[in-house]
Coordinates of C-alpha atoms in Angstrom, one line a residue:
Chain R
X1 CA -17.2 -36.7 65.1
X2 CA -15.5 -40.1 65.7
X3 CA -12.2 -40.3 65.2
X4 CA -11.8 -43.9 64.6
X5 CA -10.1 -44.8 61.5
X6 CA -13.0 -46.3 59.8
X7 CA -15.4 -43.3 60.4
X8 CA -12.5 -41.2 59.1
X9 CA -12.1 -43.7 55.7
X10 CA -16.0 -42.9 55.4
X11 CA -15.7 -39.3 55.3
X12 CA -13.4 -39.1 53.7
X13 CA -14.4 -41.2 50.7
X14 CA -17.9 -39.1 50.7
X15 CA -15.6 -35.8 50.8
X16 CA -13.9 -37.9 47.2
X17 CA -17.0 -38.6 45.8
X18 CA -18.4 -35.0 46.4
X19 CA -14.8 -34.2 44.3
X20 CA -13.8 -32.0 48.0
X21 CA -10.9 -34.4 47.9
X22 CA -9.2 -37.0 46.2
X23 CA -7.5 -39.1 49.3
X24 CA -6.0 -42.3 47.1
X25 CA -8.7 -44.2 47.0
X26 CA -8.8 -46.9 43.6
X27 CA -9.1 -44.8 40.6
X28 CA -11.3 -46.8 38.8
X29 CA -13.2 -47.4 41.4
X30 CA -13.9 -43.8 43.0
X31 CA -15.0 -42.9 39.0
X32 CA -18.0 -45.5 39.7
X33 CA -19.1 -43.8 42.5
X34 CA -18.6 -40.4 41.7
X35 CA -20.5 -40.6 38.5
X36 CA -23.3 -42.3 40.0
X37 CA -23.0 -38.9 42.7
X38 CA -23.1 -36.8 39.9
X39 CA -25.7 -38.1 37.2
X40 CA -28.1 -39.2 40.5
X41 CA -28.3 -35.8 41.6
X42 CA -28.1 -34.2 38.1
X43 CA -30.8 -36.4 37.3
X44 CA -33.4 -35.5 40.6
X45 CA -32.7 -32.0 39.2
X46 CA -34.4 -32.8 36.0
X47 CA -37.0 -34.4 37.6
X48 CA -38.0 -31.8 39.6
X49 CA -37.5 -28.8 37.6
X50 CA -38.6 -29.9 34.0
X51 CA -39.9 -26.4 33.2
X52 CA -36.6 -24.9 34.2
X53 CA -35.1 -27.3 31.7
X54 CA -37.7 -27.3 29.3
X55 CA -36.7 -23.2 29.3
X56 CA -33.3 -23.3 29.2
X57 CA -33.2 -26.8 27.1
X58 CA -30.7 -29.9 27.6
X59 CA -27.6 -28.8 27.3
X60 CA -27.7 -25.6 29.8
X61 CA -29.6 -27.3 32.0
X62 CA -27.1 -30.0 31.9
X63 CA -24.4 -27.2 32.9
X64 CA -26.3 -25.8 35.6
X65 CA -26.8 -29.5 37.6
X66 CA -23.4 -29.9 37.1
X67 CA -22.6 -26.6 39.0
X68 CA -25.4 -26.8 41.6
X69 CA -24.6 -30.1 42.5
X70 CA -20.7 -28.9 42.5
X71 CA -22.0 -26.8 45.2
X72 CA -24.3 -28.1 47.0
X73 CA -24.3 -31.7 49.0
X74 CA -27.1 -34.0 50.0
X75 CA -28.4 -33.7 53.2
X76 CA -30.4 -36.3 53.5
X77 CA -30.8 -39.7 52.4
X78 CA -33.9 -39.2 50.9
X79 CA -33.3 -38.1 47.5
X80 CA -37.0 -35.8 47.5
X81 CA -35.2 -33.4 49.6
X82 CA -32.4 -32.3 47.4
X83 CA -33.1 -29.5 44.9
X84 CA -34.2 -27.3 47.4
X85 CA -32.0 -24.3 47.2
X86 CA -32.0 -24.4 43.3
X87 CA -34.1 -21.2 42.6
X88 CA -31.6 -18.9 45.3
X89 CA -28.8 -20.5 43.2
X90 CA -30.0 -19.4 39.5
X91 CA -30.9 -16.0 40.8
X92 CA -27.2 -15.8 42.0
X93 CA -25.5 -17.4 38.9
X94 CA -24.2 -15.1 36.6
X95 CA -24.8 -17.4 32.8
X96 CA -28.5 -16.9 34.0
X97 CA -28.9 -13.6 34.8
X98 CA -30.5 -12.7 30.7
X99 CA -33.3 -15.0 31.9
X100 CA -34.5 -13.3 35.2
X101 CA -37.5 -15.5 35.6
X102 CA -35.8 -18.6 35.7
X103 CA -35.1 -18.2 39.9
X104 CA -38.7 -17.8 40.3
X105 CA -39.7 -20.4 37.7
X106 CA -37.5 -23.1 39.9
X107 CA -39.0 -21.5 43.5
X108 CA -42.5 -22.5 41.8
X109 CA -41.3 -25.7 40.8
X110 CA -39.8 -26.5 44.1
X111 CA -43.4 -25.7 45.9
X112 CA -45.0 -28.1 43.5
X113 CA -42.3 -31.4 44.0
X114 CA -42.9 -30.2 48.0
X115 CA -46.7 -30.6 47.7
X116 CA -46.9 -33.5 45.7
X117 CA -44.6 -35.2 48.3
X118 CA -46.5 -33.5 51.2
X119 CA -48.3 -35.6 54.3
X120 CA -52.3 -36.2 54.3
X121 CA -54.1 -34.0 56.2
X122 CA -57.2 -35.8 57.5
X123 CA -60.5 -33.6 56.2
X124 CA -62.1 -31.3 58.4
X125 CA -64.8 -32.4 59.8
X126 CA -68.1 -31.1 57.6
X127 CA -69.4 -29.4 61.0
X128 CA -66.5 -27.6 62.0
X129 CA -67.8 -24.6 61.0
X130 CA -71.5 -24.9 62.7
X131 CA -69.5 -25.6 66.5
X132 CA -68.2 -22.3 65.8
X133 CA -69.6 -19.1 67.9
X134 CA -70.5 -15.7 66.2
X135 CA -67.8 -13.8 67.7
X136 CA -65.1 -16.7 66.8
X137 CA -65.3 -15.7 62.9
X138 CA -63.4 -12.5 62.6
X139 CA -60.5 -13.6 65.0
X140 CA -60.5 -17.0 62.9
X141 CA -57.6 -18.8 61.5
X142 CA -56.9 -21.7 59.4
X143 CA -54.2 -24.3 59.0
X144 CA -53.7 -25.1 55.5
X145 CA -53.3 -28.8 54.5
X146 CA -50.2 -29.3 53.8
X147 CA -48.0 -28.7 50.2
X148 CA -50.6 -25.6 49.7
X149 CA -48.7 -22.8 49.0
X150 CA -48.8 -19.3 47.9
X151 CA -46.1 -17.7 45.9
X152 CA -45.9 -14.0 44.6
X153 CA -43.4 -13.5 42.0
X154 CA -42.6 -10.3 39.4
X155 CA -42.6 -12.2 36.7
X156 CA -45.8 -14.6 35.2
X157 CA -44.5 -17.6 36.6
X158 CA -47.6 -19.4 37.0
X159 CA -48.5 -18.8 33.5
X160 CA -45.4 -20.4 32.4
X161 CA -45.9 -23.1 34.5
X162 CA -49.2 -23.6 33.0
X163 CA -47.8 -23.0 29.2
X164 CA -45.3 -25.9 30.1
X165 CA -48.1 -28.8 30.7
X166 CA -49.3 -31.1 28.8
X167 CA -52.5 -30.1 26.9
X168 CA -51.3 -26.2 27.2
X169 CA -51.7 -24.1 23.6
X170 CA -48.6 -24.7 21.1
X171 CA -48.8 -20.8 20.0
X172 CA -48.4 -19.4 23.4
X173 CA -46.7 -16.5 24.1
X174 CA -46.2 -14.0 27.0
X175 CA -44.8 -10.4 26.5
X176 CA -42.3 -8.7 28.4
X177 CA -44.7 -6.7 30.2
X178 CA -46.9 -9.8 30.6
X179 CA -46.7 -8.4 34.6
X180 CA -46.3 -10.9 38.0
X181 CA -48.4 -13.5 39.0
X182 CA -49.5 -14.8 42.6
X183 CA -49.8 -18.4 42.2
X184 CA -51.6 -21.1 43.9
X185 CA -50.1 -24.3 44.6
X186 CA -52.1 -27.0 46.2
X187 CA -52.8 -31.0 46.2
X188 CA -56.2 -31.9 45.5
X189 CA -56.9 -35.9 44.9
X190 CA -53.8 -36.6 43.9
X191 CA -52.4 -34.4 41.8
X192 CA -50.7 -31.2 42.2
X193 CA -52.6 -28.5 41.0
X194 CA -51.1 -24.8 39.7
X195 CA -53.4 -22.1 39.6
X196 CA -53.5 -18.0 39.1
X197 CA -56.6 -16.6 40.8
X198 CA -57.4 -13.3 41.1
X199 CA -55.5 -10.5 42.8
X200 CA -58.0 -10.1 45.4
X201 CA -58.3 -14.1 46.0
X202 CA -54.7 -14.5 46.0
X203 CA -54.0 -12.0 48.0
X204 CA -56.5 -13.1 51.0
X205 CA -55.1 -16.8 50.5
X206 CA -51.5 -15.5 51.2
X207 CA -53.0 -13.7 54.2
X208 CA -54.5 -16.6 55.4
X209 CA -51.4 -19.2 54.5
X210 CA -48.9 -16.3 56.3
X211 CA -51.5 -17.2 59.6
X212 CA -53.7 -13.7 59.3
X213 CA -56.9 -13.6 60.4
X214 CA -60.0 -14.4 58.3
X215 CA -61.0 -10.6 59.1
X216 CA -57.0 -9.5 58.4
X217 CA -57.5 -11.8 55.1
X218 CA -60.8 -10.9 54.2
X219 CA -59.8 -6.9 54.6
X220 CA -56.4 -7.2 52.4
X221 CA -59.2 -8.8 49.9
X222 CA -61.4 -5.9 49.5
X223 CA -58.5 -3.4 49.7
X224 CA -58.0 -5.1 46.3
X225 CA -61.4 -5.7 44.9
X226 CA -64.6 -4.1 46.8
X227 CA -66.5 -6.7 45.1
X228 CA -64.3 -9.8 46.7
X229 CA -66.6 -12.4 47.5
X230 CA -65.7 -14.3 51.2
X231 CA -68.2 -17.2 50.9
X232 CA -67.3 -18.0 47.2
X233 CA -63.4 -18.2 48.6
X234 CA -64.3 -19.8 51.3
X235 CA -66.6 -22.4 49.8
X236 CA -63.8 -22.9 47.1
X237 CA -61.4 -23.2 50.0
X238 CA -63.3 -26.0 51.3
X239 CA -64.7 -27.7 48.7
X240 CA -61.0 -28.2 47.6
X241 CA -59.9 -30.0 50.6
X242 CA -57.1 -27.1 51.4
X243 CA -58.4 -26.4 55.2
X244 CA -56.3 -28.8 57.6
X245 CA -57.9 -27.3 60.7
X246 CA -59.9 -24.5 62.4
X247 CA -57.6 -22.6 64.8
X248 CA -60.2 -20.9 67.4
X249 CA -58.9 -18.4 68.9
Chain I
X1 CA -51.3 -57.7 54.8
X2 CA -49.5 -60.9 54.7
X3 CA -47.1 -62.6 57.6
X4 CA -44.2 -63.0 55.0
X5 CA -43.7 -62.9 51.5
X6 CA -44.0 -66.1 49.5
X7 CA -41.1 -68.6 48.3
X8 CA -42.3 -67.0 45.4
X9 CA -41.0 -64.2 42.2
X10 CA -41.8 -61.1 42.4
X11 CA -40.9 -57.5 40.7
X12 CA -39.4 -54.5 41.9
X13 CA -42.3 -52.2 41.1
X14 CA -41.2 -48.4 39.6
X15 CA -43.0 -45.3 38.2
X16 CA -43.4 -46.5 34.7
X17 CA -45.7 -49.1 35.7
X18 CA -48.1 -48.4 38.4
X19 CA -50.6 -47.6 36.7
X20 CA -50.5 -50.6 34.5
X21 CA -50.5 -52.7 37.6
X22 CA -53.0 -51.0 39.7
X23 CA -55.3 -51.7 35.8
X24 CA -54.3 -55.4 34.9
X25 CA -53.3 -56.9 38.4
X26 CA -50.7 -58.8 36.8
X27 CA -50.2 -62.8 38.2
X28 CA -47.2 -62.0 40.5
X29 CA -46.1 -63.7 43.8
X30 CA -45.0 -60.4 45.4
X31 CA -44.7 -56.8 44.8
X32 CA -41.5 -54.3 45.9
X33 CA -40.8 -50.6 45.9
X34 CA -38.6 -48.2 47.3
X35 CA -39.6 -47.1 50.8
X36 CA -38.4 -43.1 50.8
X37 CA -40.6 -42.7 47.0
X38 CA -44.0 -43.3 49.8
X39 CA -43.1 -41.4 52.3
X40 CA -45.1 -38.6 54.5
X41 CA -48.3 -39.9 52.3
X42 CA -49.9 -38.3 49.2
X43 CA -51.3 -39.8 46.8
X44 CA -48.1 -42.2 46.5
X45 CA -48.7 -43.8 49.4
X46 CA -52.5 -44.0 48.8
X47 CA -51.9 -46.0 45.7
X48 CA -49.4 -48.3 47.8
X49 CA -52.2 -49.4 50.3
X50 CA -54.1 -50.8 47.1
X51 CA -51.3 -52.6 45.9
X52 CA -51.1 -53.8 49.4
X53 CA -54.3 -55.4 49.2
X54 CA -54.3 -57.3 46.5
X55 CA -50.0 -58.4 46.3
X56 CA -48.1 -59.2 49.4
X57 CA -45.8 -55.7 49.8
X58 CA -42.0 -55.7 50.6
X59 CA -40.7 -52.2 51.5
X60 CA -37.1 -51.6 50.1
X61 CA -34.7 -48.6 51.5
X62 CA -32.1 -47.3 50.0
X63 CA -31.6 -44.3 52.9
X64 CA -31.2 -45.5 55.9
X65 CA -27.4 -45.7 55.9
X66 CA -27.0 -48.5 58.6
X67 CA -23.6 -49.4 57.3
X68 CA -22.7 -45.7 58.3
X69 CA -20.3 -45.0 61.4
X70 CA -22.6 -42.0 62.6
X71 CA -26.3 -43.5 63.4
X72 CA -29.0 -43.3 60.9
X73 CA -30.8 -40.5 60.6
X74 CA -33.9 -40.4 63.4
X75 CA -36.1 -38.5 61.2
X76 CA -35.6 -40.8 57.8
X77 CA -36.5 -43.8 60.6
X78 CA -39.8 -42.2 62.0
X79 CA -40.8 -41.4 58.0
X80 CA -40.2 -45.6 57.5
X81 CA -42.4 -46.6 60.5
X82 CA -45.0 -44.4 59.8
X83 CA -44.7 -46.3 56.2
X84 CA -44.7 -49.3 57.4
X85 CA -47.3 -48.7 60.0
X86 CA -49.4 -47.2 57.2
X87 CA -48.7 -50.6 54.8
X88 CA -48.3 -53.2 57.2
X89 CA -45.8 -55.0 54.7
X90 CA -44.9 -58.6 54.6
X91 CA -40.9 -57.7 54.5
X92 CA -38.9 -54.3 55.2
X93 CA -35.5 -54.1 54.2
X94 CA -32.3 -51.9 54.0
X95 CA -28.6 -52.2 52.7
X96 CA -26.1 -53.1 55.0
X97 CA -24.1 -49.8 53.2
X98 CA -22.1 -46.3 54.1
X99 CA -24.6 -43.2 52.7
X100 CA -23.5 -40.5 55.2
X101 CA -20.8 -39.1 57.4
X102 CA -21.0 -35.9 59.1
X103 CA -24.7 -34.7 57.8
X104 CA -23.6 -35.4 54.0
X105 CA -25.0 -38.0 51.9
X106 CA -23.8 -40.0 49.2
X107 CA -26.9 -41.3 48.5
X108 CA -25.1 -44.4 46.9
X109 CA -24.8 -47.8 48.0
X110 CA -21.4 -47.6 49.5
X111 CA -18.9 -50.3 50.7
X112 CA -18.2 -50.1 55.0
X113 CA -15.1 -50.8 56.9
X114 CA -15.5 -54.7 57.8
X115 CA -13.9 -54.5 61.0
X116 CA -14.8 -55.7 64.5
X117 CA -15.2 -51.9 65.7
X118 CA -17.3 -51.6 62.7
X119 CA -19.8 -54.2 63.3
X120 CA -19.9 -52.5 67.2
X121 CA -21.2 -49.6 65.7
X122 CA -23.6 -51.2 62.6
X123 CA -25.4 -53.9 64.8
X124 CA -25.9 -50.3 67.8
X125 CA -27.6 -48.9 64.7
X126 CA -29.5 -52.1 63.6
X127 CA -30.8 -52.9 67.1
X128 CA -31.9 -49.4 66.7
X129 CA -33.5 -49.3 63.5
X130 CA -35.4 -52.5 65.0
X131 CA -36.4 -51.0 67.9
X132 CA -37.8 -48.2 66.1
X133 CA -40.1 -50.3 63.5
X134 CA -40.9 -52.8 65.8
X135 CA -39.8 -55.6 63.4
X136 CA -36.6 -57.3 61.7
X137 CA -35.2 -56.2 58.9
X138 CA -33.3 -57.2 56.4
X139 CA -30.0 -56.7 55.3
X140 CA -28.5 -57.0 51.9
X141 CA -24.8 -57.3 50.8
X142 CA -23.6 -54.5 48.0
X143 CA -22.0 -54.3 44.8
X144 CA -18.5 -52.3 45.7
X145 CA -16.0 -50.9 43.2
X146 CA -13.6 -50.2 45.9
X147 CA -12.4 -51.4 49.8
X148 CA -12.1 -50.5 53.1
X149 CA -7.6 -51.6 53.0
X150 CA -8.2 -52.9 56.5
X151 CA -10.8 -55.2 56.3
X152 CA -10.6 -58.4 59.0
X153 CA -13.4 -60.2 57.6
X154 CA -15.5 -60.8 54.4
X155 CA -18.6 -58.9 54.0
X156 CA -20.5 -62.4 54.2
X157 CA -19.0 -62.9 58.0
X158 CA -19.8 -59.6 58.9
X159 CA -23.5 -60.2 57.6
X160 CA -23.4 -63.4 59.5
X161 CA -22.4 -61.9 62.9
X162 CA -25.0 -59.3 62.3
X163 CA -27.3 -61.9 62.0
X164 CA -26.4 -63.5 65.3
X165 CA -25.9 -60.0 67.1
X166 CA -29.4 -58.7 66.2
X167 CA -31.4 -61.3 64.5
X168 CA -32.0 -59.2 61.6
X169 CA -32.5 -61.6 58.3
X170 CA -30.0 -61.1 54.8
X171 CA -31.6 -60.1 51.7
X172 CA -29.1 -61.8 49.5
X173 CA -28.1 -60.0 46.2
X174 CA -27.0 -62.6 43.8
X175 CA -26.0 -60.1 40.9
X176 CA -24.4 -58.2 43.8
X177 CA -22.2 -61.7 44.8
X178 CA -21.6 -62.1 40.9
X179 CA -20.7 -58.6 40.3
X180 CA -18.0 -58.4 43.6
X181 CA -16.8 -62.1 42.3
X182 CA -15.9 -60.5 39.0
X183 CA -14.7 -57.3 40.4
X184 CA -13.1 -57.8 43.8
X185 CA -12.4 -61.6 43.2
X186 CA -14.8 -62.1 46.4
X187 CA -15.2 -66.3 46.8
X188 CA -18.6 -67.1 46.3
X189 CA -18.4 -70.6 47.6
X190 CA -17.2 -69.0 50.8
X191 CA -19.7 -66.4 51.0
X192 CA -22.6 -68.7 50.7
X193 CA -21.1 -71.0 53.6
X194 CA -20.8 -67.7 55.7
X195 CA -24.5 -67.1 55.5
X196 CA -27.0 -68.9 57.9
X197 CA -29.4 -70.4 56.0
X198 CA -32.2 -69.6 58.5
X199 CA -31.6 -66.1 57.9
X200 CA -32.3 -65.8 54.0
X201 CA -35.3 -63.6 53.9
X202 CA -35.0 -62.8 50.2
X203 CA -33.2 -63.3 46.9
X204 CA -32.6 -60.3 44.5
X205 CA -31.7 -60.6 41.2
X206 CA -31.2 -57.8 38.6
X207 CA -29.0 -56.9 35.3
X208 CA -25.3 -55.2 35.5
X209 CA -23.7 -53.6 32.6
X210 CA -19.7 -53.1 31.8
X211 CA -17.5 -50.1 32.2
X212 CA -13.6 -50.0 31.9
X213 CA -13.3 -53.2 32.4
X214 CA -15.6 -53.2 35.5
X215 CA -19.1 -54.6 36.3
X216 CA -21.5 -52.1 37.0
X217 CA -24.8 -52.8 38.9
X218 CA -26.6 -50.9 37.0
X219 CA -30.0 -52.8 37.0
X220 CA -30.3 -52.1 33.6
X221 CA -30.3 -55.5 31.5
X222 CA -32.2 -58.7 32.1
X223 CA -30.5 -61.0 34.5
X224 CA -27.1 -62.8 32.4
X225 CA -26.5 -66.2 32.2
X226 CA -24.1 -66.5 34.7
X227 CA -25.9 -65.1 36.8
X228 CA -29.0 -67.4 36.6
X229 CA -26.6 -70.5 37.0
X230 CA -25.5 -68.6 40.9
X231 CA -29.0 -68.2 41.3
X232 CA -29.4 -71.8 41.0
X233 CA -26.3 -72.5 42.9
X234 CA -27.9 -70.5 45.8
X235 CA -31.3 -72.5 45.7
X236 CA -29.8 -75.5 45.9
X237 CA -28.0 -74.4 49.2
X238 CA -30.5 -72.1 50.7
X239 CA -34.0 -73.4 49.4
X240 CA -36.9 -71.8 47.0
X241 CA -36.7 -68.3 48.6
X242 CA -39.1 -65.0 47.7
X243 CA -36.8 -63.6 44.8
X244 CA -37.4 -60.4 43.3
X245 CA -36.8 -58.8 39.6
X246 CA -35.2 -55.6 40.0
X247 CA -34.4 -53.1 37.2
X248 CA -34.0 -49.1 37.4
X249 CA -32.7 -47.5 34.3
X250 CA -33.9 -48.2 31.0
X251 CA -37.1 -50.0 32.4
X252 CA -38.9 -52.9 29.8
X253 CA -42.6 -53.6 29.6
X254 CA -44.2 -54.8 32.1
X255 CA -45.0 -58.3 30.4
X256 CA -40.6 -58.3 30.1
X257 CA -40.9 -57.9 33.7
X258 CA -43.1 -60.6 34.2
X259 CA -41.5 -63.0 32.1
X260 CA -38.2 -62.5 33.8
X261 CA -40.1 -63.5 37.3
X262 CA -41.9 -66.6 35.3
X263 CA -38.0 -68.1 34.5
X264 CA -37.0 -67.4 38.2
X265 CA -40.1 -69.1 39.3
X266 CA -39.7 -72.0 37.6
X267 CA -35.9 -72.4 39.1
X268 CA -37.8 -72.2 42.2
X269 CA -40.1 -74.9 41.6
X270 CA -37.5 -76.9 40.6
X271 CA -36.3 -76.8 44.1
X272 CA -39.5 -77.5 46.0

């Protein structure tokens, strides 16, 4: 860290806008620049986790930005990145603990800002799969395109997710025993796309996303469901543009 | 792709509006975004590339920071090139601002030391940022609502030497000057003889609003009056220069958007 005095007058008057100190800079001033600290952040908040909000509705949300950005500074200067620890925060905050789901809710919504923000992948080529040899396919792995995700919860995340969009039923409920959900998160022509496929699907696409073998995957699948069925997943899997690469062993 | 942006108007193009630009192809000189809201790709960045054909593209940063005592971030610089590589844009440009120190970010606009140990560091970290891109930047002055108490020159010198250090180009922000002349009691007159008229890359003009007593640049408002008369003050020193609409928070219609970029057009052409 420099010690010159003007890179200490800049830390310090980020340390006064975070509020970690108050060094006598002008007042009126500092009040410009921490509230455009405070409502900028507060405000990436809301855009990334409108379901949390829509949940929990303006006014707690409002009190939860406040104390997450309290305790948590920007990292980087692009403000996409910030947000990321918001889920671990709510399941650690004590006003939010009657609403168990909303830590999960936020870890969901967090998946879908990172996909939609995620790099290109380049398509696999449509012969990738003929250049491979017999004995290639059961030791087989994949590298997702990136922003696809896979995200096991207790609670039926991905169905409130889904409640939450636009279009979704007005009447919908969900009862307390309405069980987990696995939930697929993936980018697919532009858009972000949020999706709770079956047990035995989900479960070989979070095999294959955790880098397991097609044959590891495929097994985990039919523990599940003896009826899984590998070329309909697979198929699915490519037809959607969610395979980056083929990883030969 | 285009070499440079046209002595022309053109809008500072956000969210609300993409899609009715990407429909109706509005009759604008130039288009400009926010660099870090196209990074790493996506379908933000495909959409950008069609813009590109059809406007000429200036990429705007508000991350980078180069006004910051600790060098800008290498990552947030290898995201921009790849943008820019991916765009091929007719302008890229930055604030000459403080953001971070020591790993936290303010993500603000903020005011820098302008001190001769200062510029040592901020032209290190433009050269860089040049290096990196492969192409000059440029730099524009701030709003500020406070000051470094040691300052040994005026943010319009420190510009200047920048200029002469580096070769980067100024972006000048003419609600930025009016805001800081109201604020900080900064002399216009003697900014604008400061600057290097070669240098002028870009105009920006935009709408403030009023808190306690102080001029906020919010980008909130259509451009005031008084601004437009600097505007025209700044022409009649500098030339017809590619000047941009900018406004953030409570955006208008497009067609308001347009309209304000038909009045600054005309005070171009009544410079030509």
């Amino acid at each position: 860290m420099n010690d010159s005095p003007e890179a200490r007058w800049q830390a310090a008057l980020i340390a006064a806008i975070e509020g970690r100190a108050d060094d006598g800079f002008d007042a009126r001033g500092l009040a410009v620049y921490r509230n455009n600290y405070r409502v900028g952040l507060a405000d990436t908040l809301a855009y990334v986790y409108p379901v949390v909000k829509a949940l929990v509705g303006d006014d707690f949300f409002a009190g939860l930005a406040r104390e997450y950005v309290g305790r948590t500074p920007s990292r980087s200067g692009d403000l996409h990145r910030y947000g990321d620890a918001f889920g671990d925060f709510l399941a650690g905050f004590e006003p939010a603990r009657a609403l168990p789901y909303l830590a999960d809710t936020a870890r969901l919504e967090w998946l879908v800002h990172r996909a939609y923000y995620a790099p290109d992948a380049a398509p696999l080529a449509p012969d990738a799969f003929a250049a491979l040899a017999e004995a290639d396919w059961p030791r087989l792995r994949f590298a997702l395109a990136p922003g696809v995700a896979v995200f096991s919860s207790p609670y039926p995340v991905g169905r409130l997710w889904l409640y939450h969009q636009p279009g979704a039923p007005a009447d919908w409920r969900l009862e307390p025993d309405a069980g987990g959900d696995t939930v697929r998160v993936a980018r697919r022509a532009g858009r972000v796309e949020v999706g709770v496929p079956a047990p035995a699907d989900a479960a070989w696409l979070a095999a294959l996303a955790a880098g397991d073998t097609l044959e590891a995957a495929t097994d985990a699948a039919l523990d599940i469901d003896a009826g899984f069925d590998l070329e309909a997943a697979l198929v699915g899997l490519l037809r959607d543009g969610l395979i980056a690469r083929l990883l030969v062993p | 792709m285009t070499a440079s942006l046209p002595s022309r108007a053109g809008i500072g193009l956000r969210a609300p509006h993409y899609r009715a630009v990407l429909d109706d192809s509005p009759e604008l000189g130039w288009i400009e975004v926010h660099s870090e809201n196209f990074f790493d790709g996506g379908a933000p960045l495909a959409m950008l590339q069609t813009l590109a054909e059809r406007y000429p593209l200036s990429l705007h940063g508000v991350g980078l920071g180069l006004g910051s005592f600790d060098p800008p971030d290498a990552e947030h610089l290898a995201r921009l090139k790849a943008l820019v590589d991916a765009t091929r844009p007719a302008a890229v440009s930055e604030h000459l601002c403080l953001n971070h120190a020591g790993g936290r970010y303010a993500n603000d606009l903020l005011p820098l030391p302008y001190t001769a140990a200062m510029l040592d560091a901020v032209a290190g970290h433009v050269a860089r940022a040049q290096d990196a891109l492969g192409r000059r930047l440029l730099l524009e002055n701030l709003s500020s609502y406070l000051a470094y108490p040691a300052n040994e020159m005026g943010e319009a010198d420190f510009l200047a030497e920048l200029v002469r250090r580096t070769g980067c180009g100024v972006l000048l922000d003419v609600n930025n000057l009016y805001v800081n002349q109201r604020n900080l009691h900064v002399d216009v007159a003697a900014f604008l003889a400061a600057l290097p008229a070669d240098a002028i890359g870009e105009i920006h003009l935009a709408g403030f609003s009023e808190r306690d007593g102080l001029l906020i640049d919010t980008h909130s408002q259509p451009v005031h009056a008084p601004v437009w008369a600097l505007y025209e003050q700044v022409l009649a020193r500098f030339g017809p220069r590619p000047t941009l609409i900018e406004w953030d928070i409570d955006i208008p219609p497009l067609s308001t958007l347009v309209a304000e970029a038909a009045r600054a057009d005309a005070c171009l052409e009544a410079v030509r």
